[in-house]
PDB file of C-alpha atoms in Angstrom:
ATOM      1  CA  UNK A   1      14.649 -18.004  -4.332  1.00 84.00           C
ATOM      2  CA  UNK A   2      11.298 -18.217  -6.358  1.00 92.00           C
ATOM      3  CA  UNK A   3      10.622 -15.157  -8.509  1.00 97.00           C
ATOM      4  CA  UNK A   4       6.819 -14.639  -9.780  1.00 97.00           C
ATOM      5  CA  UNK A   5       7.292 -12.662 -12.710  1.00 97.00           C
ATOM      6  CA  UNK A   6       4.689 -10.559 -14.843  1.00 97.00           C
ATOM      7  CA  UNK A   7       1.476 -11.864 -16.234  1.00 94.00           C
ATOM      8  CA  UNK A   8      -1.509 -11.155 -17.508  1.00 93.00           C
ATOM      9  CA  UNK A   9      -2.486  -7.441 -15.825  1.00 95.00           C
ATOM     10  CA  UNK A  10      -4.781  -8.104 -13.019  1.00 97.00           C
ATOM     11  CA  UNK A  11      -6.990  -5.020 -12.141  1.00 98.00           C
ATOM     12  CA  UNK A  12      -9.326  -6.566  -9.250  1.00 98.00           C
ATOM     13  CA  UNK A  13      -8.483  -8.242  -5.920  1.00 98.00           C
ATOM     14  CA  UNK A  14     -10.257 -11.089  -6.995  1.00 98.00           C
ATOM     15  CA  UNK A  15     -11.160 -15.177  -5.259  1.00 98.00           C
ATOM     16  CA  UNK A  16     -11.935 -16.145  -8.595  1.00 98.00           C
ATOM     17  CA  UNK A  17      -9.017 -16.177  -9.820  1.00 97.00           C
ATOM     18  CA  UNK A  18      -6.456 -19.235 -10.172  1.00 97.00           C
ATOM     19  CA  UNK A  19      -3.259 -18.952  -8.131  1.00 98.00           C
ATOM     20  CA  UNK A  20      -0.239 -17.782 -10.188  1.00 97.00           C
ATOM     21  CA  UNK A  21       2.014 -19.068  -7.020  1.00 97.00           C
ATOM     22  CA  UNK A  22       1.479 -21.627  -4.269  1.00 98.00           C
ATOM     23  CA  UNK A  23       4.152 -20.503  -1.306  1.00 98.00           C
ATOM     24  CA  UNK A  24       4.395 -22.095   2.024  1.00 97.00           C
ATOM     25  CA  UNK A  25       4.550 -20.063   5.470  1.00 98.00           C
ATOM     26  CA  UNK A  26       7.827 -18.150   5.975  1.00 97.00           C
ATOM     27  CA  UNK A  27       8.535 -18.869   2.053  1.00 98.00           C
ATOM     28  CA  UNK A  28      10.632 -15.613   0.505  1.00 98.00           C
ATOM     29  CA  UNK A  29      10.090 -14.899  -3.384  1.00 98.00           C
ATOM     30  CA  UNK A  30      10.457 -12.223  -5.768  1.00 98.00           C
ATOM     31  CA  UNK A  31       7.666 -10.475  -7.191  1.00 98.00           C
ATOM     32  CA  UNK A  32       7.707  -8.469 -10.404  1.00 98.00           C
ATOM     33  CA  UNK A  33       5.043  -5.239 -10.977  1.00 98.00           C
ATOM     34  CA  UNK A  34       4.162  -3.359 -14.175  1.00 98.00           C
ATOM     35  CA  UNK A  35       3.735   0.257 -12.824  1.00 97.00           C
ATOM     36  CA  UNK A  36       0.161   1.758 -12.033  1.00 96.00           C
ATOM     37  CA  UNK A  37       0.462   3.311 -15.622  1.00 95.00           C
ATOM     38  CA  UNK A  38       0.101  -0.182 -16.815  1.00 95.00           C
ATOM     39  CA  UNK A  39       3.529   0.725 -18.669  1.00 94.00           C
ATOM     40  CA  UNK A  40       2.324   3.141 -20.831  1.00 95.00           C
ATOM     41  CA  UNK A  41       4.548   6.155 -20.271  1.00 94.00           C
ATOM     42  CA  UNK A  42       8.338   5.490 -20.732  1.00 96.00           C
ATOM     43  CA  UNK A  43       9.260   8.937 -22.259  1.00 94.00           C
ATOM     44  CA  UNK A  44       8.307  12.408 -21.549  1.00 92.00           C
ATOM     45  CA  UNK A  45       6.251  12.256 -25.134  1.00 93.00           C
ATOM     46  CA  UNK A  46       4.372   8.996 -24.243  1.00 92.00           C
ATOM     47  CA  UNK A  47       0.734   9.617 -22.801  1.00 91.00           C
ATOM     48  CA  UNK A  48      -1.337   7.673 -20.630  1.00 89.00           C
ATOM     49  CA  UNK A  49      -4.353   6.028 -23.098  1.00 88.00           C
ATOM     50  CA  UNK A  50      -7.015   5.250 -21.071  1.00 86.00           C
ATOM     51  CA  UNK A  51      -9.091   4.390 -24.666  1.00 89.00           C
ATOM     52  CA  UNK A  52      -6.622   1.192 -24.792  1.00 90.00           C
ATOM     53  CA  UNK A  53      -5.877   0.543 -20.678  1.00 87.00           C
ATOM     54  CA  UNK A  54      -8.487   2.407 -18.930  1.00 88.00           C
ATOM     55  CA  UNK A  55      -7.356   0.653 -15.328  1.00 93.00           C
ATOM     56  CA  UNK A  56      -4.526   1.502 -13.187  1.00 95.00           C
ATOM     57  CA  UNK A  57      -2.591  -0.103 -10.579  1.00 97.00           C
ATOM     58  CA  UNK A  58      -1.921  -4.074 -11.654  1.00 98.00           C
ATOM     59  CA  UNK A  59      -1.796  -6.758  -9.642  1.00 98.00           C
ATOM     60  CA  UNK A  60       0.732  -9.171  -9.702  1.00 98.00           C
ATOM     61  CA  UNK A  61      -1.420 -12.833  -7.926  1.00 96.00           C
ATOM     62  CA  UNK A  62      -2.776 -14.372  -6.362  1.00 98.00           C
ATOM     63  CA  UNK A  63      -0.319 -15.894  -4.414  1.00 98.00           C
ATOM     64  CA  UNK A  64      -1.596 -19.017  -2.605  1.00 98.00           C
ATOM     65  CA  UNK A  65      -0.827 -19.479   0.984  1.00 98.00           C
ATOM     66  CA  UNK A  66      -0.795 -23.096   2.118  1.00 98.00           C
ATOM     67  CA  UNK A  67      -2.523 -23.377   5.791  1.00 98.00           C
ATOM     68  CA  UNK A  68      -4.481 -19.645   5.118  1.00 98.00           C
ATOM     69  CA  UNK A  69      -8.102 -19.819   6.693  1.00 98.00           C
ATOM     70  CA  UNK A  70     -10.281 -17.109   7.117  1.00 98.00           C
ATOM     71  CA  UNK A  71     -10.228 -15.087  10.210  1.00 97.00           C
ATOM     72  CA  UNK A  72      -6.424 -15.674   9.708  1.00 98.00           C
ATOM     73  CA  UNK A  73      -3.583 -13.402   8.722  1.00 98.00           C
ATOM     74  CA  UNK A  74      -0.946 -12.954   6.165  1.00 98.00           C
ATOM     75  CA  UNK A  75       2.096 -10.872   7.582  1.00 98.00           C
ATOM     76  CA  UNK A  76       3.959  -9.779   4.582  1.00 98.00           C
ATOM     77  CA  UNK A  77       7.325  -8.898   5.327  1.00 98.00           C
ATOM     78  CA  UNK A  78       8.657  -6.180   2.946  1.00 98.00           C
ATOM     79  CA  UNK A  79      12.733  -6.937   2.187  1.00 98.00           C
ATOM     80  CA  UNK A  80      13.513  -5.170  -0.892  1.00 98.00           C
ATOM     81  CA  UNK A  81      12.084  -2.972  -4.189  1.00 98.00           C
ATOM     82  CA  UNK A  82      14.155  -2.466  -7.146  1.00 98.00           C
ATOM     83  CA  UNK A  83      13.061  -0.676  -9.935  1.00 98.00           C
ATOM     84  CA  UNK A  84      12.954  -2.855 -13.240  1.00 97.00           C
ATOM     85  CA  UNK A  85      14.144  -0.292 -16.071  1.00 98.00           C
ATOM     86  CA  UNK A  86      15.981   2.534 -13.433  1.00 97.00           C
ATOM     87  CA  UNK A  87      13.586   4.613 -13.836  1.00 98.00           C
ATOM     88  CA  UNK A  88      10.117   6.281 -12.891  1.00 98.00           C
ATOM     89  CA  UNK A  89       7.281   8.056 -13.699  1.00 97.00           C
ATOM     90  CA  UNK A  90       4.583  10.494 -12.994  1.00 94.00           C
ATOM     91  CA  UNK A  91       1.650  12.626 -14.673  1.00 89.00           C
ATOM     92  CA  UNK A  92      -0.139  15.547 -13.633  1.00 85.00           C
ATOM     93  CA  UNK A  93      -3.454  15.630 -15.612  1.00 74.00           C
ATOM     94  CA  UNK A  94      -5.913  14.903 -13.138  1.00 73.00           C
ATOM     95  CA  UNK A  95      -5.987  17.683 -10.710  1.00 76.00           C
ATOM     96  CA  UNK A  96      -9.557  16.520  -9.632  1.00 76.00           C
ATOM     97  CA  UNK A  97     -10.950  18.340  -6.448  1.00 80.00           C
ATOM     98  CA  UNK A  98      -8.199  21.089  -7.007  1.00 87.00           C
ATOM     99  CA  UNK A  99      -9.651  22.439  -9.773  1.00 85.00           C
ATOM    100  CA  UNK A 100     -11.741  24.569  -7.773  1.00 87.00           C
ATOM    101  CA  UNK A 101      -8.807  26.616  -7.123  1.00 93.00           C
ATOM    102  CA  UNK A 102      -6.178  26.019  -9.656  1.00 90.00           C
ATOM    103  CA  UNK A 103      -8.662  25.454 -12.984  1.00 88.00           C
ATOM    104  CA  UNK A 104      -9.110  22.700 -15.426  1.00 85.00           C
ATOM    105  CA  UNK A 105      -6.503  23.811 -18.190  1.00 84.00           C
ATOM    106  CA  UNK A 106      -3.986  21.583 -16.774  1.00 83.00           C
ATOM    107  CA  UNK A 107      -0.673  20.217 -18.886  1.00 82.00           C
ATOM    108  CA  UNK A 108      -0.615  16.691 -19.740  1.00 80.00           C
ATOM    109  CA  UNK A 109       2.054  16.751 -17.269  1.00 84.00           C
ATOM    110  CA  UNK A 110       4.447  13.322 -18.166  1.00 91.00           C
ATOM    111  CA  UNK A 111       7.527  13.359 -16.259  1.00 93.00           C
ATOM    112  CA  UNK A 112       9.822  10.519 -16.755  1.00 97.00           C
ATOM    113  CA  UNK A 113      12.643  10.666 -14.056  1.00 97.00           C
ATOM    114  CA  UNK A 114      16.086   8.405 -13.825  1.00 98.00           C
ATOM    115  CA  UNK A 115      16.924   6.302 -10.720  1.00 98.00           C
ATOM    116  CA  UNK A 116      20.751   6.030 -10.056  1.00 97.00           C
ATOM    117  CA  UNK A 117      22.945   6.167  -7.076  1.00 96.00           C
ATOM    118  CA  UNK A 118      20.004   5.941  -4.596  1.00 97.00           C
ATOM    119  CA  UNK A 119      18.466   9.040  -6.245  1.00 98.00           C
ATOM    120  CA  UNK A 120      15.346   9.961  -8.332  1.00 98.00           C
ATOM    121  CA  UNK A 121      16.752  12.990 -10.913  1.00 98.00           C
ATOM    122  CA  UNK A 122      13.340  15.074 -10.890  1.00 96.00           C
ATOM    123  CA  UNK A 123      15.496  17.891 -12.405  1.00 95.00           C
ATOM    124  CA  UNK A 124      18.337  19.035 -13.434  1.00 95.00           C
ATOM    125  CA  UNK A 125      18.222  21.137 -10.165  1.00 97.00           C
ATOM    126  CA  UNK A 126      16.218  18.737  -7.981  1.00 97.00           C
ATOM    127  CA  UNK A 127      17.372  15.046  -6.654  1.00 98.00           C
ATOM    128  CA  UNK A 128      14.378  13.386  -4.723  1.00 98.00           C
ATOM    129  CA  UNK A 129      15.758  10.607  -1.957  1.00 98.00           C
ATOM    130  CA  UNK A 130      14.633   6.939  -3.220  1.00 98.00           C
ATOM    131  CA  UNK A 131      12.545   5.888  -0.670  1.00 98.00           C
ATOM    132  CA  UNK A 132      10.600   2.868  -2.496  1.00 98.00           C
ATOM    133  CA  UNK A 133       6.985   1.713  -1.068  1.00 98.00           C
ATOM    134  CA  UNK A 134       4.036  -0.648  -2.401  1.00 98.00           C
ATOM    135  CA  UNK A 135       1.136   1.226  -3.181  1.00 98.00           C
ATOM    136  CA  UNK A 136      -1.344  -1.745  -3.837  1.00 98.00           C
ATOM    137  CA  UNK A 137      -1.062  -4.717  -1.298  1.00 98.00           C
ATOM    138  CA  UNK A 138      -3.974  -7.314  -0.230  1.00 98.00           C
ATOM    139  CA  UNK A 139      -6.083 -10.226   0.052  1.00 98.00           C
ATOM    140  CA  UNK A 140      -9.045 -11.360  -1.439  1.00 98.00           C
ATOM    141  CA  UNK A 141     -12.205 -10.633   0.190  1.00 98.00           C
ATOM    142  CA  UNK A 142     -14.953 -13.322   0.246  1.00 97.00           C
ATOM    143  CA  UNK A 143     -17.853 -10.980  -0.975  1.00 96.00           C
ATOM    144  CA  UNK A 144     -17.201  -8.997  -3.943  1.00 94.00           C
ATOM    145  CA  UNK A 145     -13.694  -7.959  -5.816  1.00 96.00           C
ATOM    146  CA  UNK A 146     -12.565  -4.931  -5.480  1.00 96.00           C
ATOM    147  CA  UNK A 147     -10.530  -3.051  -7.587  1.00 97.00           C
ATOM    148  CA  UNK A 148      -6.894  -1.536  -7.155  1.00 97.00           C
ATOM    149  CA  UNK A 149      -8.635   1.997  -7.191  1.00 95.00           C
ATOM    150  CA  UNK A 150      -9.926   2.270  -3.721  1.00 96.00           C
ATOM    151  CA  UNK A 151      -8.369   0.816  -0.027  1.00 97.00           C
ATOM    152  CA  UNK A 152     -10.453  -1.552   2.184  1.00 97.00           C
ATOM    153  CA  UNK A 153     -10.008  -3.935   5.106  1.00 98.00           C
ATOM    154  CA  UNK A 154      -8.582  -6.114   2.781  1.00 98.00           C
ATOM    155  CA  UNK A 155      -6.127  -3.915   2.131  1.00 98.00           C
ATOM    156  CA  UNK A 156      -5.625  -2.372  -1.570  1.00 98.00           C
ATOM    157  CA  UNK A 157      -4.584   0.932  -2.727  1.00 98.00           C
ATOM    158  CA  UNK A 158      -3.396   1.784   0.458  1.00 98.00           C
ATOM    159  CA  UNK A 159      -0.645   4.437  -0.595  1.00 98.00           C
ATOM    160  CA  UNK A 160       0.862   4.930   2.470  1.00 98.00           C
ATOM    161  CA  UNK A 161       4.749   5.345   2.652  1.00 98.00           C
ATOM    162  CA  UNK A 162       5.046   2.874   5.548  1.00 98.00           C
ATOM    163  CA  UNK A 163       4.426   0.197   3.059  1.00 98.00           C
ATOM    164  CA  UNK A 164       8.440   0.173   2.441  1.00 98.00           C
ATOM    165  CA  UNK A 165      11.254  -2.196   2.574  1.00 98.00           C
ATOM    166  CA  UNK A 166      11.427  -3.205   6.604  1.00 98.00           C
ATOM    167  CA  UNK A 167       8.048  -3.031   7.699  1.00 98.00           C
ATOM    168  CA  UNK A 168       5.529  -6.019   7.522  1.00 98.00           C
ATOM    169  CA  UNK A 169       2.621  -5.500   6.085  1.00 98.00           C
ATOM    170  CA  UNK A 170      -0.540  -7.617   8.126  1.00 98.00           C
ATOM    171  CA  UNK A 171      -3.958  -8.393   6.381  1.00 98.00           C
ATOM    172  CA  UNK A 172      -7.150 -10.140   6.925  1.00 98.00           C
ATOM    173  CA  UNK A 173      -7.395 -13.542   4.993  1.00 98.00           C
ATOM    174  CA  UNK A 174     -11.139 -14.004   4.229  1.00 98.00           C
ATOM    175  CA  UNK A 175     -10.591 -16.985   1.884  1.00 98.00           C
ATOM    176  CA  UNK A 176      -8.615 -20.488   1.746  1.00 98.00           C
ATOM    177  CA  UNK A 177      -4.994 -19.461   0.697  1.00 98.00           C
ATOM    178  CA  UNK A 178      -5.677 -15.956   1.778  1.00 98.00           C
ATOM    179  CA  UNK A 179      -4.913 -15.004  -2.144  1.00 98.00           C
ATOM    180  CA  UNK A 180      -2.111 -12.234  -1.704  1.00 98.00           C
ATOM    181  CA  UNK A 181      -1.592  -9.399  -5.023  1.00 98.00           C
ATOM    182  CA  UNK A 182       0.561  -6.825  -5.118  1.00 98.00           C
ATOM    183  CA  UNK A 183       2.284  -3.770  -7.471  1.00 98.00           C
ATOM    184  CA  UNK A 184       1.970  -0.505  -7.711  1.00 98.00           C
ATOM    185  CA  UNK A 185       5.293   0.318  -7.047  1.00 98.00           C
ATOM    186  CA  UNK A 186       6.636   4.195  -6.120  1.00 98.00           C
ATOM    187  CA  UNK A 187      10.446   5.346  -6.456  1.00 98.00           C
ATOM    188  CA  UNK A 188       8.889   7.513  -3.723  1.00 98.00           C
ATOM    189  CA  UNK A 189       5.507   9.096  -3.198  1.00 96.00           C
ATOM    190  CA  UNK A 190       4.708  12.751  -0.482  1.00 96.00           C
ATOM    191  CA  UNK A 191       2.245  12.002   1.921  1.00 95.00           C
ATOM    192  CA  UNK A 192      -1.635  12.232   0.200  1.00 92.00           C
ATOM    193  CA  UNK A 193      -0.217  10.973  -2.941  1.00 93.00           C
ATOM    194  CA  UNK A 194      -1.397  14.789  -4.519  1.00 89.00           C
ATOM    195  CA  UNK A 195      -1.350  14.296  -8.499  1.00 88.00           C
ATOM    196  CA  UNK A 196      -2.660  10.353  -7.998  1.00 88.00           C
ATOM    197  CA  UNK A 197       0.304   9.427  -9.295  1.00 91.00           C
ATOM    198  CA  UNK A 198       3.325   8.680  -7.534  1.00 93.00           C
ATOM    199  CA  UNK A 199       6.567   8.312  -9.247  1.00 97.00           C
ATOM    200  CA  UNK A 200       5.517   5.040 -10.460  1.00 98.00           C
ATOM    201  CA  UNK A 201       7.809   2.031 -11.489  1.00 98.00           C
ATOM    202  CA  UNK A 202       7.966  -1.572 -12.651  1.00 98.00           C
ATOM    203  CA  UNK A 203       9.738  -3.190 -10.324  1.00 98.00           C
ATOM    204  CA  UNK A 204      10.723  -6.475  -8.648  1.00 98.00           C
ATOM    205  CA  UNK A 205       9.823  -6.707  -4.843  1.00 98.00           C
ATOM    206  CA  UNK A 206      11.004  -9.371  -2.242  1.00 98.00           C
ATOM    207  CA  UNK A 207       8.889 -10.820   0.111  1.00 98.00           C
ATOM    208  CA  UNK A 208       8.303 -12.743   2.685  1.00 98.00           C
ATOM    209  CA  UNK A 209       4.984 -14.344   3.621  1.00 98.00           C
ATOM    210  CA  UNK A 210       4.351 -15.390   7.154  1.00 98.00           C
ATOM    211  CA  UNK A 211       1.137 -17.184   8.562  1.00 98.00           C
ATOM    212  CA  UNK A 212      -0.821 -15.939  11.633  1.00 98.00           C
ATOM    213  CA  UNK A 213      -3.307 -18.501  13.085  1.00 96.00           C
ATOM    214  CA  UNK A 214      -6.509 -15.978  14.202  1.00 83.00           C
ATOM    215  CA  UNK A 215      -7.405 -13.963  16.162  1.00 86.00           C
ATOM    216  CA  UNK A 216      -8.993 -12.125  13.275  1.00 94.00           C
ATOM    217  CA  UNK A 217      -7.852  -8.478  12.794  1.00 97.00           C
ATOM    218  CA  UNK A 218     -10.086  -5.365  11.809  1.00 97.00           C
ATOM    219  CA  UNK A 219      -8.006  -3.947   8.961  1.00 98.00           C
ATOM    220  CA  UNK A 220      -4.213  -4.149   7.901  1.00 98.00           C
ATOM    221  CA  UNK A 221      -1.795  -3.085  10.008  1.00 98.00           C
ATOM    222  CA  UNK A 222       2.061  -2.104   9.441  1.00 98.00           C
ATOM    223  CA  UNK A 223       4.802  -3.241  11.873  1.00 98.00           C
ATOM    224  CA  UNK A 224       8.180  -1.718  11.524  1.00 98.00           C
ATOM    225  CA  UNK A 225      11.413  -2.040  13.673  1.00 98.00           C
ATOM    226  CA  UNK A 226      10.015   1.254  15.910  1.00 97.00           C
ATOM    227  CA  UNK A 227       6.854   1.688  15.502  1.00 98.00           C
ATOM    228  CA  UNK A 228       3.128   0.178  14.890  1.00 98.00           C
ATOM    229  CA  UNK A 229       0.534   1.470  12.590  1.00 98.00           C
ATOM    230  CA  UNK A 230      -2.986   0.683  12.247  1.00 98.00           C
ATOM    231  CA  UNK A 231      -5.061   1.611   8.839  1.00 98.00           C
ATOM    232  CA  UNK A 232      -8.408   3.150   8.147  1.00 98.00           C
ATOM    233  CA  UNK A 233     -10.457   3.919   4.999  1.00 97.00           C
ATOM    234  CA  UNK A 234     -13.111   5.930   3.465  1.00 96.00           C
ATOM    235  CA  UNK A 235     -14.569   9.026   2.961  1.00 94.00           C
ATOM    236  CA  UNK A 236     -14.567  11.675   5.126  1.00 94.00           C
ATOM    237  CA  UNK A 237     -10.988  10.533   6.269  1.00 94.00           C
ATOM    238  CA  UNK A 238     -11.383  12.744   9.730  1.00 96.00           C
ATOM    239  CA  UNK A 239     -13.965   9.337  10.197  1.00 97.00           C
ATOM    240  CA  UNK A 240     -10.979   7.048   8.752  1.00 97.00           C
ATOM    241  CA  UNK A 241      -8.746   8.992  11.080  1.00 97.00           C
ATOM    242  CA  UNK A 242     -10.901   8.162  14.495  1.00 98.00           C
ATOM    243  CA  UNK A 243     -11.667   4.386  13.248  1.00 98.00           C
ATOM    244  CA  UNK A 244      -7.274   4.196  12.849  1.00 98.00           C
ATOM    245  CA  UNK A 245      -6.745   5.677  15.925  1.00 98.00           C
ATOM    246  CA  UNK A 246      -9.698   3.226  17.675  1.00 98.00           C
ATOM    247  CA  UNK A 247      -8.066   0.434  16.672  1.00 98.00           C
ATOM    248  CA  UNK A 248      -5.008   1.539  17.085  1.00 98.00           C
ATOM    249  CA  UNK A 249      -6.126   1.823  20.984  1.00 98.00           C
ATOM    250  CA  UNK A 250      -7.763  -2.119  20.812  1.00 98.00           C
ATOM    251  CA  UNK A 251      -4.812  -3.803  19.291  1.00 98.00           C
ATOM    252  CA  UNK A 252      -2.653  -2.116  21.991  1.00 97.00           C
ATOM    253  CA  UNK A 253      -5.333  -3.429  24.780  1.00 97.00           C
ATOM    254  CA  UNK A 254      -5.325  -6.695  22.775  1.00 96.00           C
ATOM    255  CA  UNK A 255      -1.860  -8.122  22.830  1.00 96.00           C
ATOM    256  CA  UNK A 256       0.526  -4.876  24.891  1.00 96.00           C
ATOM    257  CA  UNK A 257      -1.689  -4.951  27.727  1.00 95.00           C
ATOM    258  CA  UNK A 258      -2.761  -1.778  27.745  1.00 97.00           C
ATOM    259  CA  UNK A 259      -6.042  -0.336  28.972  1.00 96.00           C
ATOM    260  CA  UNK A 260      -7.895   1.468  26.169  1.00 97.00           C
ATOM    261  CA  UNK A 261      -8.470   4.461  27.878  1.00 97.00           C
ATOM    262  CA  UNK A 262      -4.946   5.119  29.093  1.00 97.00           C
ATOM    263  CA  UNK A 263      -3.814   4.309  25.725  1.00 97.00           C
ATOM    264  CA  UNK A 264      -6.611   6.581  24.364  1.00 97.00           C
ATOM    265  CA  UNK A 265      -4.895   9.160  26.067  1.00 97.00           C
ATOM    266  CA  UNK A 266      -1.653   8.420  25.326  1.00 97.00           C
ATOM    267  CA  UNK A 267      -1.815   8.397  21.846  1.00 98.00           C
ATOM    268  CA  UNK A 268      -3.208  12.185  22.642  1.00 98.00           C
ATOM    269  CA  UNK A 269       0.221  13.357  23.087  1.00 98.00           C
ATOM    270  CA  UNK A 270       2.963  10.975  21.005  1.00 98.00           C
ATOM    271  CA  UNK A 271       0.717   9.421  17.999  1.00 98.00           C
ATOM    272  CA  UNK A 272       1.349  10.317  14.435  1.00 98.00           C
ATOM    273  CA  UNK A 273      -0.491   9.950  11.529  1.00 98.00           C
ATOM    274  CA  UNK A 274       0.286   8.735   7.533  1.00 98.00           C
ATOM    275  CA  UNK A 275      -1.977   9.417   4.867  1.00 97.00           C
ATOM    276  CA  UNK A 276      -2.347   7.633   1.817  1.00 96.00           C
ATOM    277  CA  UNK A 277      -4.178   9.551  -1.774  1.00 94.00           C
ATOM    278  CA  UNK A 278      -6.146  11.742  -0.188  1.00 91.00           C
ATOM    279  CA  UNK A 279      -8.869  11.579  -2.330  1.00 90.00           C
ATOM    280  CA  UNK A 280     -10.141   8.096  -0.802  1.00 94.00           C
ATOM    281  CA  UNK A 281      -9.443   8.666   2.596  1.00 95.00           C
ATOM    282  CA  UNK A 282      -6.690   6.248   3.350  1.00 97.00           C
ATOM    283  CA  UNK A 283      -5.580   7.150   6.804  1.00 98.00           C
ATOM    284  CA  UNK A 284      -2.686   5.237   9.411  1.00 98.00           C
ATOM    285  CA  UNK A 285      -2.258   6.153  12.592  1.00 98.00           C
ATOM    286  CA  UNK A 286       0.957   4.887  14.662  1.00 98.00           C
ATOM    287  CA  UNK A 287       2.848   4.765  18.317  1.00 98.00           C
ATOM    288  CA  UNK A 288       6.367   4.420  18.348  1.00 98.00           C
ATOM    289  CA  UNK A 289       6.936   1.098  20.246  1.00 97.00           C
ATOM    290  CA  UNK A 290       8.731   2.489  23.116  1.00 96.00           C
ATOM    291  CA  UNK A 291       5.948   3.357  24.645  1.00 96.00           C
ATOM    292  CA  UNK A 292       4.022   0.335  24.232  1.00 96.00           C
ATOM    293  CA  UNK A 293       5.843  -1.214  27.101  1.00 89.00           C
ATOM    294  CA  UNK A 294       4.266   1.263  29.279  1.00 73.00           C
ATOM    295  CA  UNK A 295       0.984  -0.241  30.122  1.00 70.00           C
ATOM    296  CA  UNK A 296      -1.731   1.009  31.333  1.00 61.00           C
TER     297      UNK A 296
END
């Protein structure tokens, strides 16, 4: 199995860049992230420097995709995350929009936490499930290059849980190759992503990339064993949430056969939604596939 590891720290989702990996369709390799903090805090006395590193979230790419053509799509099939050093880490210094309510004279906040036996050791008191997820994850778009702070319809800083070992990630490809990065790696992150900061690792993630010949999709999308998800962003997210849930409704018209307005109200009643840092608007909204079946 190919492993891609580290590089240099790639802070953009960027065309221009020169492939650090050519992989075939259905080709499985190992992928190796710094964590968002660019590796800056490994003990509770380190501090994030944004002086020295003032980006967060590198990239590990792009990954090449031989037979990628735009209006194609990469499905990204998530297999495993293991963190690099057994261990994570998270910061609370940017309380941002909470200040209103909480104030500004926050604690620096660096909380380095151990990884062992399938747990995260928050506390002495306190053992947090290891539930590992991508935070950053997409293609290049043809116009522009985005950075690894906000989400798109290429993808990005999604920050949505359902980006986890067993689900398959699907994206866009807007360029030759498609041009896959990834990293940002969580030991495990709450819904909204609160502080910014997830419990954020360096880690090694396998993957396998799979080729979709067209029809050209919106946005990404997450498939999982039981259930289908499809992603919005932007700001306000109640818009994200009602562009999610609308194509949500189209991809089930599209290939389960459903009519849009019986799936419209459907997803009334038995739809759930994910949201990713809540301060960009990241929203998913997904149907356990049972009822896809249904028709309409």
């Amino acid at each position: 199995m190919r492993h891609l590891p580290i590089g240099s720290l790639v802070y953009e989702f960027s065309r221009h860049l020169e492939p650090r990996a050519r992989v075939g369709p259905g080709e499985t390799l190992v992928v190796a992230s710094e964590d968002a903090l660019s590796g800056q805090i490994r003990t509770d006395a380190d501090r994030r420097d944004k002086a020295a590193v003032p980006y967060s979230n590198p990239l590990n790419g792009p990954i090449f995709v031989e037979g990628a053509e735009p209006g194609d799509a990469l499905a990204v099939t998530i297999r495993e995350i293991r963190p690099s050093i057994g261990q994570c880490a998270t910061r609370t210094a940017d309380p941002r929009q909470l200040c209103e309510w909480l104030g500004t004279e926050v604690p620096h906040g660096t909380h380095v936490c151990a990884i062992k036996d399938g747990l995260i050791h928050w506390s002495d008191a306190i053992a947090i499930p290891y539930a590992p997820m991508l935070g950053c994850i997409g293609t290049a778009p043809d116009w522009g290059a985005p950075t690894t702070a906000p989400a798109g319809n290429h993808g990005g800083n999604l920050d949505l849980i359902e980006v986890c070992p067993g689900n398959t990630v699907v994206l866009p490809v807007f360029v030759p190759g498609g041009l896959l990065y990834l990293g940002d790696a969580h030991a495990a992150m709450g819904h909204g992503e609160l502080s910014a900061t997830g419990l954020e690792m360096p880690a090694e993630s396998t993957i396998t990339v799979d080729l979709r010949k067209g029809p050209k999709i919106p946005g990404p999308r997450v498939e999982g064993p039981g259930e289908i998800m499809a992603v919005a962003t932007g700001c306000p997210a109640e818009r994200s949430m009602a562009e999610a849930f609308a194509r949500l409704i189209l991809w089930m018209e599209a290939e389960f056969g459903w009519d849009r307005w019986r799936a419209y109200d459907l997803l009334t009643h038995v739809a759930r939604i994910s949201v990713g840092y809540y301060g960009i608007g990241t929203v998913g909204v997904k149907v356990d596939r049972r009822y896809l079946g249904g028709g309409g």
